[in-house]
Coordinates of C-alpha atoms in Angstrom, one line a residue:
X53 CA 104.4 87.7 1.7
X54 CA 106.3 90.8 2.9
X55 CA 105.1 94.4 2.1
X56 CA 108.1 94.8 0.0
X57 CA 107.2 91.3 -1.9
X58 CA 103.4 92.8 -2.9
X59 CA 104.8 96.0 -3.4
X60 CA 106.8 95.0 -6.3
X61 CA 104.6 92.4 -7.5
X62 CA 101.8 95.1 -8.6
X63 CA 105.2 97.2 -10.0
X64 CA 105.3 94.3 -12.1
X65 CA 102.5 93.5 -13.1
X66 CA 102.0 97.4 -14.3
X67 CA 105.3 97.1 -16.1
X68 CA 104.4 93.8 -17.8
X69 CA 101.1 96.0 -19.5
X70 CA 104.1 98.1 -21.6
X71 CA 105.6 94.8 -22.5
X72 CA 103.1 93.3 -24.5
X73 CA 103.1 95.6 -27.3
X74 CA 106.7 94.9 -28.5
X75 CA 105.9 91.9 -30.2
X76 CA 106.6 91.5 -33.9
X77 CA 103.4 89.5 -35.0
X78 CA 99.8 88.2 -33.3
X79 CA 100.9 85.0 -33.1
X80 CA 104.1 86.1 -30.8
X81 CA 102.3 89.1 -28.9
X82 CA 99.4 86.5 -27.7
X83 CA 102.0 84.0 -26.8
X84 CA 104.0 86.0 -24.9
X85 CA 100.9 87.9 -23.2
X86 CA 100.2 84.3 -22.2
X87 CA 103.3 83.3 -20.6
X88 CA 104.6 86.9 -19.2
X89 CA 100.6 86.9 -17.1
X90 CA 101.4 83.2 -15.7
X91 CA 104.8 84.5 -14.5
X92 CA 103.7 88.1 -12.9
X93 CA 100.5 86.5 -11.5
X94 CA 102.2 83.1 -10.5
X95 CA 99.6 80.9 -11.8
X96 CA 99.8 77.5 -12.3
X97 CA 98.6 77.8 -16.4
X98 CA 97.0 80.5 -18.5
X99 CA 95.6 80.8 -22.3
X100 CA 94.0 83.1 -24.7
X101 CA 90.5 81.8 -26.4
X102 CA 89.4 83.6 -29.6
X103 CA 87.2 82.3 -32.3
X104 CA 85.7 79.4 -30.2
X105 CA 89.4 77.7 -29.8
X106 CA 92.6 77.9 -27.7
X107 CA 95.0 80.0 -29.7
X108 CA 98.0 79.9 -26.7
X109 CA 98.1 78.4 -23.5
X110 CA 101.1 77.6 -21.2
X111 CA 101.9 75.2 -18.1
X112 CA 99.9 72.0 -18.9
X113 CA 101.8 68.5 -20.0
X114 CA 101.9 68.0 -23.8
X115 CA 99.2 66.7 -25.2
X116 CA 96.9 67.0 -22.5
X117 CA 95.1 70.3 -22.7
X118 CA 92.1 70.7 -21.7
X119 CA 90.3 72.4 -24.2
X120 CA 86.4 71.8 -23.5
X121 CA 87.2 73.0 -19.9
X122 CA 88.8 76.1 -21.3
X123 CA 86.4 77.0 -23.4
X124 CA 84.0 76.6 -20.5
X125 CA 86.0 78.9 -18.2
X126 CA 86.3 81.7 -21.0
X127 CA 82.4 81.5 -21.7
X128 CA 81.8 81.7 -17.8
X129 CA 79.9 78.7 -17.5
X130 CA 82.5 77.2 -14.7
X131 CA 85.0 79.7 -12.5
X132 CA 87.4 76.4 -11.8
X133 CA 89.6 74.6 -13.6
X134 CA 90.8 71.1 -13.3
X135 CA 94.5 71.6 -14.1
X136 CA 96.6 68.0 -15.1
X137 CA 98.9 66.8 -12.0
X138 CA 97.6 69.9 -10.2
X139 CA 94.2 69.5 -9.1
X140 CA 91.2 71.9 -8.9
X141 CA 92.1 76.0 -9.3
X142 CA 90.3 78.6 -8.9
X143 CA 90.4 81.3 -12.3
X144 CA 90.3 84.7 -13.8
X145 CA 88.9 85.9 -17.1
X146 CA 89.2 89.5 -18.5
X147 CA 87.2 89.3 -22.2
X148 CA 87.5 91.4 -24.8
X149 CA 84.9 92.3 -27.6
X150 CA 85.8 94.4 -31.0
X151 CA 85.8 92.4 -34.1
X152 CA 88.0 89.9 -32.6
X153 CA 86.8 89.0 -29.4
X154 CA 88.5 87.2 -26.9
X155 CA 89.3 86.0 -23.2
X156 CA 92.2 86.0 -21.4
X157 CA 91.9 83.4 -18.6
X158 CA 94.6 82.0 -16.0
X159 CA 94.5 79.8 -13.0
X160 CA 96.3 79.1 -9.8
X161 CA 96.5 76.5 -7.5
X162 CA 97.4 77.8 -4.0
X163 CA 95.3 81.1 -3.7
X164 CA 91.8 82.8 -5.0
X165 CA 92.9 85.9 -7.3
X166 CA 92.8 89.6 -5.2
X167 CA 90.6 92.2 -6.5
X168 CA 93.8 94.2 -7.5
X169 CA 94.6 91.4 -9.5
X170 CA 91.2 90.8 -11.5
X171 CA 91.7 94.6 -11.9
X172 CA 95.1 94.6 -13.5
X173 CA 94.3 91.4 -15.4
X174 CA 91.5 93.3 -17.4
X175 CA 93.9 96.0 -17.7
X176 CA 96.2 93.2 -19.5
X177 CA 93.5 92.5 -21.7
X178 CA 92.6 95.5 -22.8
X179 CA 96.2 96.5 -24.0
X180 CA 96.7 93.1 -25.7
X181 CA 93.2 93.6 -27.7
X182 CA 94.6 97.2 -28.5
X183 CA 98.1 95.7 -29.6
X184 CA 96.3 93.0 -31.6
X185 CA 94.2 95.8 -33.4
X186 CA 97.0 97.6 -34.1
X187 CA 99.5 94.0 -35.4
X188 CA 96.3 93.3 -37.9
X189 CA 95.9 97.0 -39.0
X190 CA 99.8 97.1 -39.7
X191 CA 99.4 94.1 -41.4
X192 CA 96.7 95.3 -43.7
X193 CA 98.1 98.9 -44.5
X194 CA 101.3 97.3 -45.9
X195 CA 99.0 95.6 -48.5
X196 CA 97.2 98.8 -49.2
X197 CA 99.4 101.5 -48.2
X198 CA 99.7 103.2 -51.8
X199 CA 95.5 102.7 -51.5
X200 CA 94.2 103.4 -48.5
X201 CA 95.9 106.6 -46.8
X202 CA 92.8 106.9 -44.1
X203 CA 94.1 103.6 -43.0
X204 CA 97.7 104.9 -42.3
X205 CA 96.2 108.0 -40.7
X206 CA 94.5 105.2 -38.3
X207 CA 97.1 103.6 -37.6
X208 CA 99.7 106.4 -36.5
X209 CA 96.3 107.1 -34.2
X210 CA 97.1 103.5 -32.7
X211 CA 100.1 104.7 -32.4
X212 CA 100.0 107.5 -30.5
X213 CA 97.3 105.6 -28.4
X214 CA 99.7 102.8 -27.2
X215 CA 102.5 105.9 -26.4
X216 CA 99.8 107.8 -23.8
X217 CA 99.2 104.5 -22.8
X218 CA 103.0 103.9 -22.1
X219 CA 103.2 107.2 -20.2
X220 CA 99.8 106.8 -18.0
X221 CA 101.6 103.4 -17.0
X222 CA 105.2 104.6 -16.3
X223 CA 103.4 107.5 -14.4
X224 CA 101.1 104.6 -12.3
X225 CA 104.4 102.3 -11.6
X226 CA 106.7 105.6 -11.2
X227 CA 104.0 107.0 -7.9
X228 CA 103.4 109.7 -9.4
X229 CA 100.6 112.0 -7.5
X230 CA 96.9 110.3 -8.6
X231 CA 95.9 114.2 -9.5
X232 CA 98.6 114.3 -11.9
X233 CA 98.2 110.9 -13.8
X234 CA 93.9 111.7 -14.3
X235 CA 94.7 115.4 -15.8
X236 CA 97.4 113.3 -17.9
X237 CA 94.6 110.7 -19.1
X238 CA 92.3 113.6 -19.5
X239 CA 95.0 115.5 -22.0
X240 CA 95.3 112.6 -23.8
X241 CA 92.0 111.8 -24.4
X242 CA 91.4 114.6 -25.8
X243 CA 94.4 114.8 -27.9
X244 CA 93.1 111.5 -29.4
X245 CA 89.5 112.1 -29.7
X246 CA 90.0 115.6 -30.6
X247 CA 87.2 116.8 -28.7
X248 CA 86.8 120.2 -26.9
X249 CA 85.6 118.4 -23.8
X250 CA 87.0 115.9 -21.6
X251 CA 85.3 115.2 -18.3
X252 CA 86.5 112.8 -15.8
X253 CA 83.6 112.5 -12.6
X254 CA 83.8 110.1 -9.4
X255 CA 81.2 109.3 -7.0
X256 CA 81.3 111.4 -4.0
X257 CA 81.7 107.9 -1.9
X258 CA 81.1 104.9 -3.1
X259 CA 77.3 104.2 -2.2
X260 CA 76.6 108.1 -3.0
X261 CA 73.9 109.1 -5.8
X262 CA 76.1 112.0 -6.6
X263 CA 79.2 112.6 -8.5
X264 CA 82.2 115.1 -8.3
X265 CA 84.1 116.5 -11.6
X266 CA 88.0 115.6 -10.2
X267 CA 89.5 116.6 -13.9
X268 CA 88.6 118.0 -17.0
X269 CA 89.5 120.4 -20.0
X270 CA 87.2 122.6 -21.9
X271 CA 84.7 123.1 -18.7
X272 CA 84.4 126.1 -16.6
X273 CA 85.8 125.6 -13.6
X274 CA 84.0 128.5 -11.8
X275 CA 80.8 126.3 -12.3
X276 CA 81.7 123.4 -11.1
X277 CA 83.4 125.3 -7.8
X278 CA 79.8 126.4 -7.2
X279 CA 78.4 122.9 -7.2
X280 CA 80.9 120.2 -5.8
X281 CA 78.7 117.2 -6.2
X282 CA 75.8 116.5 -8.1
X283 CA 73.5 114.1 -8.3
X284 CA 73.7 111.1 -11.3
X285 CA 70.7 111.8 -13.0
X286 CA 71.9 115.2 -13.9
X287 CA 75.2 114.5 -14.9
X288 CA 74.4 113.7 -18.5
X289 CA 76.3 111.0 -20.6
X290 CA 78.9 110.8 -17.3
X291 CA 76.3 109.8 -14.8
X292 CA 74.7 107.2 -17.2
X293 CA 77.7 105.6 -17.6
X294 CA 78.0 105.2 -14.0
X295 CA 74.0 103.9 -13.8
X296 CA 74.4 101.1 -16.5
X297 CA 78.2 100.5 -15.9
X298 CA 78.7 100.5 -20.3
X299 CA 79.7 102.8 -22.1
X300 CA 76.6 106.0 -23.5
X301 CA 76.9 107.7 -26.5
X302 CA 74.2 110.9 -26.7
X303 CA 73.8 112.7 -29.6
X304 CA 72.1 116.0 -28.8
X305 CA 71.6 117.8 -25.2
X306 CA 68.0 119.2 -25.6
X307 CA 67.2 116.7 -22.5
X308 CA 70.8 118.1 -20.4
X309 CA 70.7 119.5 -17.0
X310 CA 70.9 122.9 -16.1
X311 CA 74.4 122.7 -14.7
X312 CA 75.8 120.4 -17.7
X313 CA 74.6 123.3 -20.0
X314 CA 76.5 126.5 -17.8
X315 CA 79.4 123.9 -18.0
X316 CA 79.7 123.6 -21.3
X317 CA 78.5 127.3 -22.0
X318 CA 75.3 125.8 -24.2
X319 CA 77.4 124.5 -26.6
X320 CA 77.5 120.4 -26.1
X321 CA 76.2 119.1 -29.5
X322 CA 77.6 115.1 -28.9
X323 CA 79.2 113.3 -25.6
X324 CA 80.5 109.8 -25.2
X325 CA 81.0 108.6 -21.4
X326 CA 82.7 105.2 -20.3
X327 CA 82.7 104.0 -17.0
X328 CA 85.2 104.2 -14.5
X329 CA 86.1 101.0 -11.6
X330 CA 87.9 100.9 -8.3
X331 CA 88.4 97.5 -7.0
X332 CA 85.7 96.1 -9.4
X333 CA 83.2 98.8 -8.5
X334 CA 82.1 101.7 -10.6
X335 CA 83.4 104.3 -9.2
X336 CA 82.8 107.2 -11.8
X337 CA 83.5 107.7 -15.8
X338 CA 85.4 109.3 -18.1
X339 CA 83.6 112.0 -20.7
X340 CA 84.5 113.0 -24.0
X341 CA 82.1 116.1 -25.6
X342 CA 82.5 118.2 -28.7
X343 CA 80.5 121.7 -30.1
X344 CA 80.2 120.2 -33.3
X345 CA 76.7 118.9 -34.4
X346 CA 78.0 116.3 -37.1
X347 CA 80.3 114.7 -34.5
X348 CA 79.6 110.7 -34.7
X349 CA 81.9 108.7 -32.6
X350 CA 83.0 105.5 -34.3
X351 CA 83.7 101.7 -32.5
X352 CA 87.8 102.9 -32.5
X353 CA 86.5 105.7 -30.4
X354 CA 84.8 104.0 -28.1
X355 CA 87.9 101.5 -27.9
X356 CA 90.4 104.4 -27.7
X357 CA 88.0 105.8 -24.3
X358 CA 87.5 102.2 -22.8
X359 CA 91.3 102.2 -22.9
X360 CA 91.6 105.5 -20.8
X361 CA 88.7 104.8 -18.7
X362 CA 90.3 101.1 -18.0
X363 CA 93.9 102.7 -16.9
X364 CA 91.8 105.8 -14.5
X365 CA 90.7 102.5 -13.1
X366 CA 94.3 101.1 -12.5
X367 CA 95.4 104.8 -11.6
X368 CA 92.4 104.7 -8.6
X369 CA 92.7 101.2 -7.6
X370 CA 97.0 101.2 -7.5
X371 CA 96.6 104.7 -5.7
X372 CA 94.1 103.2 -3.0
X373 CA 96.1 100.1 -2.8
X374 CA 98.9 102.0 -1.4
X375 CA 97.0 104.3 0.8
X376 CA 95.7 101.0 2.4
X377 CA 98.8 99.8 2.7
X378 CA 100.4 103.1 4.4
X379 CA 97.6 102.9 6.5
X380 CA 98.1 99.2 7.6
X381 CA 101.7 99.8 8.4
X382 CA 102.0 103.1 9.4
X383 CA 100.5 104.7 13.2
X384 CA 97.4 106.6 12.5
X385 CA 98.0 109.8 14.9
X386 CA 101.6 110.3 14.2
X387 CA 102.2 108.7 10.8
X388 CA 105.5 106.7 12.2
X389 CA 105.7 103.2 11.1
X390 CA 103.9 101.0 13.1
X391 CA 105.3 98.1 15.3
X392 CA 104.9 96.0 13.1
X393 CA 106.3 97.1 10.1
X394 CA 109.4 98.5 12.5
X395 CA 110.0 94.9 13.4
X396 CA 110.0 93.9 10.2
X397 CA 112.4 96.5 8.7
X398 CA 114.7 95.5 12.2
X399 CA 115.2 92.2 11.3
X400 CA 116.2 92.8 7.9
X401 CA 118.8 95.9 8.9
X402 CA 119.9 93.2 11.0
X403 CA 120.7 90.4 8.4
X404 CA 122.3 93.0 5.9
X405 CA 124.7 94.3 8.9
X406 CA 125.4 90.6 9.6
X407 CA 126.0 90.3 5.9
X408 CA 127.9 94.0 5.4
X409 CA 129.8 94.0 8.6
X410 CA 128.0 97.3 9.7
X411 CA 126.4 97.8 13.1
X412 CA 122.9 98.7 13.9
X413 CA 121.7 100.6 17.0
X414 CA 118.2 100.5 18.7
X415 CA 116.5 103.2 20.2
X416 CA 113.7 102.8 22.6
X417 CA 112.1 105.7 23.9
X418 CA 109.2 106.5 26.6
X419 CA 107.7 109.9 27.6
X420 CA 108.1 110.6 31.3
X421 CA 104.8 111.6 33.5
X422 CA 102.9 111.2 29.7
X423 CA 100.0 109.9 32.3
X424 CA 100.0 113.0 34.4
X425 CA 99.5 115.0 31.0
X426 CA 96.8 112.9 29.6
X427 CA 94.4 112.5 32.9
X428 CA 95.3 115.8 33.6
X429 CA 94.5 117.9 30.1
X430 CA 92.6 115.3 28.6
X431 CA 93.0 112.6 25.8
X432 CA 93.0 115.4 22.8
X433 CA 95.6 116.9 24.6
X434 CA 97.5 114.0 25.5
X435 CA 97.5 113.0 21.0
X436 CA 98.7 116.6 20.5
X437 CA 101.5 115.5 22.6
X438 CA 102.2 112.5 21.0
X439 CA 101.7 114.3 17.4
X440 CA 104.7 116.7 18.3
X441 CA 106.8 114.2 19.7
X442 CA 106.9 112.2 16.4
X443 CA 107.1 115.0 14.5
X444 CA 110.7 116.5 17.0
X445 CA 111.6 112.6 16.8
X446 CA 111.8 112.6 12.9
X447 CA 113.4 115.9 12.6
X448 CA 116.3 114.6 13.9
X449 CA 116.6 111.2 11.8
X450 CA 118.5 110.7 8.1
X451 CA 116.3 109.2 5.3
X452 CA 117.5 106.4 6.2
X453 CA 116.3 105.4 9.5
X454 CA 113.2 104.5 10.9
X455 CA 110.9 105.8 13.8
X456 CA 107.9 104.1 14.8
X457 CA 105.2 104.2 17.7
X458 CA 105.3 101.5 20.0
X459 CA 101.7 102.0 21.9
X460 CA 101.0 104.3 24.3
X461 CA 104.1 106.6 24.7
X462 CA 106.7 104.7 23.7
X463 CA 108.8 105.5 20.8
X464 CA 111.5 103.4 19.0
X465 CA 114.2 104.6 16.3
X466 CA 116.4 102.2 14.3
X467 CA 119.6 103.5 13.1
X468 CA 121.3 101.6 10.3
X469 CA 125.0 102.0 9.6
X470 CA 126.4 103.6 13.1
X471 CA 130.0 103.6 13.4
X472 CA 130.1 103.6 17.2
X473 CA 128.1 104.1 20.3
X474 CA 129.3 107.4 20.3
X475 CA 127.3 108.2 17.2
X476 CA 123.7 106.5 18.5
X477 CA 124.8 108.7 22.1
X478 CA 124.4 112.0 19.9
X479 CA 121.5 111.0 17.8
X480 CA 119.7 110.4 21.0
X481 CA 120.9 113.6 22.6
X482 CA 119.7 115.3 20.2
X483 CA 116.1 113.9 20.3
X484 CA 116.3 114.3 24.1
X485 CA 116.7 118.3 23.8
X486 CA 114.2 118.9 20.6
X487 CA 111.3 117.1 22.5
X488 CA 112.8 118.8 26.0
X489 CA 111.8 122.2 24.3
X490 CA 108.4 123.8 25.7
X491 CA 105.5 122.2 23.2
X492 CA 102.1 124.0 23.0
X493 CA 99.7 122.0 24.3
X494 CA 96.2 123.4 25.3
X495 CA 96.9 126.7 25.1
X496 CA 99.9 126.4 27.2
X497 CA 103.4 125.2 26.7
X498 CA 104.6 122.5 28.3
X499 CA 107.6 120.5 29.1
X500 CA 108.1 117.0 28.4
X501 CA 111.1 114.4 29.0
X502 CA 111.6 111.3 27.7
X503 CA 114.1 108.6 28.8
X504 CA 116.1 106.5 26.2
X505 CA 117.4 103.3 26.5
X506 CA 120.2 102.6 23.8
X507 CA 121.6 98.8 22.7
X508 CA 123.9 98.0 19.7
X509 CA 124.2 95.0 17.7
X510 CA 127.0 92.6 18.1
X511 CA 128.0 90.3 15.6
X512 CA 126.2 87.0 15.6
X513 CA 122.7 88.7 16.5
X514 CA 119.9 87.7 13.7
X515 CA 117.3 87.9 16.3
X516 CA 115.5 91.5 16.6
X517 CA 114.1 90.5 20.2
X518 CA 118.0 90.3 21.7
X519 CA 118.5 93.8 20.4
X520 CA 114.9 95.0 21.8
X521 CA 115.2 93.5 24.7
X522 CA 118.4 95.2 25.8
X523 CA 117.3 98.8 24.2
X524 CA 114.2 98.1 26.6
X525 CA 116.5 97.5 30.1
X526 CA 118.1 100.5 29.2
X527 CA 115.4 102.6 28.8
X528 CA 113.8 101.5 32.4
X529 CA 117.5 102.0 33.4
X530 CA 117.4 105.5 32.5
X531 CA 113.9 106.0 34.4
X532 CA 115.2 104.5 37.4
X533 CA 118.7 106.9 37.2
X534 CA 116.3 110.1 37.3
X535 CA 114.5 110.1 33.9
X536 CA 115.0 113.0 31.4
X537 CA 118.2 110.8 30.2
X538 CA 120.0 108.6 28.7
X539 CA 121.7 105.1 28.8
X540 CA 123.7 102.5 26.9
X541 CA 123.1 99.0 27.7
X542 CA 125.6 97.0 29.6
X543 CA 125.4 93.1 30.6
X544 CA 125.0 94.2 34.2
X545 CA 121.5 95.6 33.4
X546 CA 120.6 92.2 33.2
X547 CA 120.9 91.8 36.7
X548 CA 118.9 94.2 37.4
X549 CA 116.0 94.0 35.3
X550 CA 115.7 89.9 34.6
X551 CA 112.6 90.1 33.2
X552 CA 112.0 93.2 31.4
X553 CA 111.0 93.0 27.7

């Protein structure tokens, strides 16, 4: 699977969680949960069990569902499934509890489920118990409407729930910065718990005792600049959240710590904490705490804060999903793609020229006397070096192309889209005279060349190593013609340089 492939399979997978709760009925909102989780996770089968029985299930022959071992994957007494004309899968569950409890289970046939996935799963179930809640309290208020006005008010409550909800996930699927989607779950919280205090905490790392406040509103922030961390055992309702991994309700803060009370100015009557996960781990917990001492908080509210606390999970786990991806496919010193990903982006530019009729050129650059530098000044100096060069090298790129580190000192630049060799000449006289400028290195200021070799694409070239292997001939062709230059490849390099690659 290509990075592009898992890229927009979590996309939508978050974009399927706004889906489900634009289904008329409960019947239709389970079914379609049911089938739209088998597509997005491409599992073989998947049901929904509540009340003891198989209410939806899709991707098994009629007549030949397998009920008993259903029922025994939602109650976790097996984590396989013996799927008809499949074989043996392995599963996910994500349950439910509320006055309707229920699992959501699928299974799949040629790979184990990713953490990511088991995450989002339960981030499916979540929103599907919240949409069921709020399909059976729409269907009761219409009987009692004219009766029960408390019961309207709760449901335009579930309302604005599952409208945060959409935004927290547009935000999540949109990349929005990870700061700005917790201080969005935070506002909402407290817009729907109505509480003066909302709190979210992380651990400091994830085997630490001691936990950070990352967003919050109603706390003073001068206190917690003073302390950054602090330890679980002191951080009230939040760190016991994090300890038992449920959700803590505590009425009363005669037993608080010192810092929770300058926090909260002395005033925190009633708190309500759920826990936070990355990956499957606890990772910290959300906080909800009000000044008023006949504050109760009721099952919804505990629902309406597992909700948030569930999608500051998807917000951590997405946001560290990417940064391990960057990280796999990018160079760690000078942030340029690395080889590999390069390749990969190569020999798709190349396919879409092939297709467009456009032209791609290859750039392969390597420092000159990079060795002298580095034995010379020393190995921090020599990363300095490189740092700058990348940083010149990209300065001097559209959007649209790509620069990556090859190893060592050697650069390469794809440009999509060039017209003529002409146009690839100046790109690459350009980057020749921006790194050629003195860099400070060391406390000195030095001055680096590079030599560039330079090879276009011809029609009937799919395979990336062609192009590479000419923009590599060239380059040693413009080390061997006096370095600090230039060349265009030509079929008589060849003849010269048989076995370069």
């Amino acid at each position: 699977m290509t990075t592009e492939d898992g890229w927009l399979q979590g996309q939508q997978l978050l974009e399927l969680l706004a889906v489900i709760s634009s289904y008329p009925d409960e019947e239709s909102a389970v079914r379609g949960a049911v089938e739209r989780a088998a597509q997005a996770l491409e599992a073989e089968v998947a049901a929904v069990v509540m009340g003891g029985r198989v209410v939806a299930s899709v991707g098994f022959p009629a007549g030949k569902l397998p009920e008993h071992a259903l029922l025994a994957v939602a109650g976790l007494r097996r984590d396989r499934l013996t799927v008809p004309g499949v074989g043996e899968c392995p599963t996910v569950t994500a349950r439910w509890g509320g006055t309707h409890p229920g699992t959501l289970l699928l299974a799949r046939w040629d790979a184990s489920f990713t953490i990511q996935e088991q995450s989002l799963v339960r981030g499916m179930a979540r929103l599907l118990e919240l949409t069921l809640t709020m399909l059976r309290t729409l269907e009761r208020s219409e009987r009692q409407a004219a009766e029960n006005a408390e019961l309207l008010k709760s449901l335009r409550q579930r309302q604005r729930l599952v409208e945060h909800l959409f935004d927290i996930q547009r935000a999540i699927s949109r990349r929005r910065p990870l700061a700005q989607i917790l201080d969005m779950i935070t506002g909402a919280a407290q817009d729907l718990l109505g509480d003066e205090i909302v709190g979210l905490w992380l651990r400091d790392s994830p085997d630490s005792d001691d936990t950070k406040l990352v967003a919050h509103v109603g706390l003073r922030t001068e206190v917690a600049r003073k302390r950054p961390t602090i330890p679980l055992a002191e951080a009230g309702a939040a760190g016991r959240a994090m300890i038992t991994d449920d959700v803590v309700v505590l009425h009363g803060y005669a037993e608080t710590s010192t810092l929770i009370a300058e926090l909260t100015d002395g005033r925190l009557c009633a708190s309500m904490a759920a826990p936070v996960h990355d990956s499957g781990a606890v990772s910290g917990s959300l906080m909800v705490g009000s000044h008023q001492q006949t504050r109760g908080y009721t099952a919804s509210d505990v629902q309406t804060l597992r909700a948030f606390a569930e999608h500051v999970s998807l917000a951590l786990t997405d946001a560290n999903t990417v940064d391990r991806m960057y990280q796999a496919f990018h160079d760690s010193l000078t942030g340029l793609a690395s080889r590999g990903l390069f390749l990969e982006k190569l020999a798709k530019r190349l396919g879409a020229a092939e297709h467009e009729g456009k032209r791609v050129a290859l750039l392969f650059m390597d420092l000159d006397r990079f060795k002298a530098v580095n034995d010379s000044l020393g190995h921090a100096a020599g990363d300095d070096l490189l740092a700058i060069t990348a940083g010149r090298l990209k300065s001097q790129l559209r959007a649209t192309d790509v620069a990556a580190r090859f190893g060592g000192d050697e650069f390469a630049v794809l440009l999509y889209g060039v017209a003529t060799t002409a146009d690839a000449v100046r790109v690459a006289e350009r980057i020749l005279r921006t790194i050629g400028e003195p860099m400070p290195i060391a406390g000195r200021h030095l001055r680096v060349n590079a030599s560039i070799g330079i090879a276009l694409s011809t029609p009937g070239m799919p395979d990336p190593a062609d192009l590479m292997r000419r923009a590599d001939v060239a380059m040693y062709q413009a080390k061997r013609n006096g370095r600090g230059r230039l060349e265009v490849f030509t079929d008589e390099m060849l003849l010269s340089f048989p076995t370069a690659d």
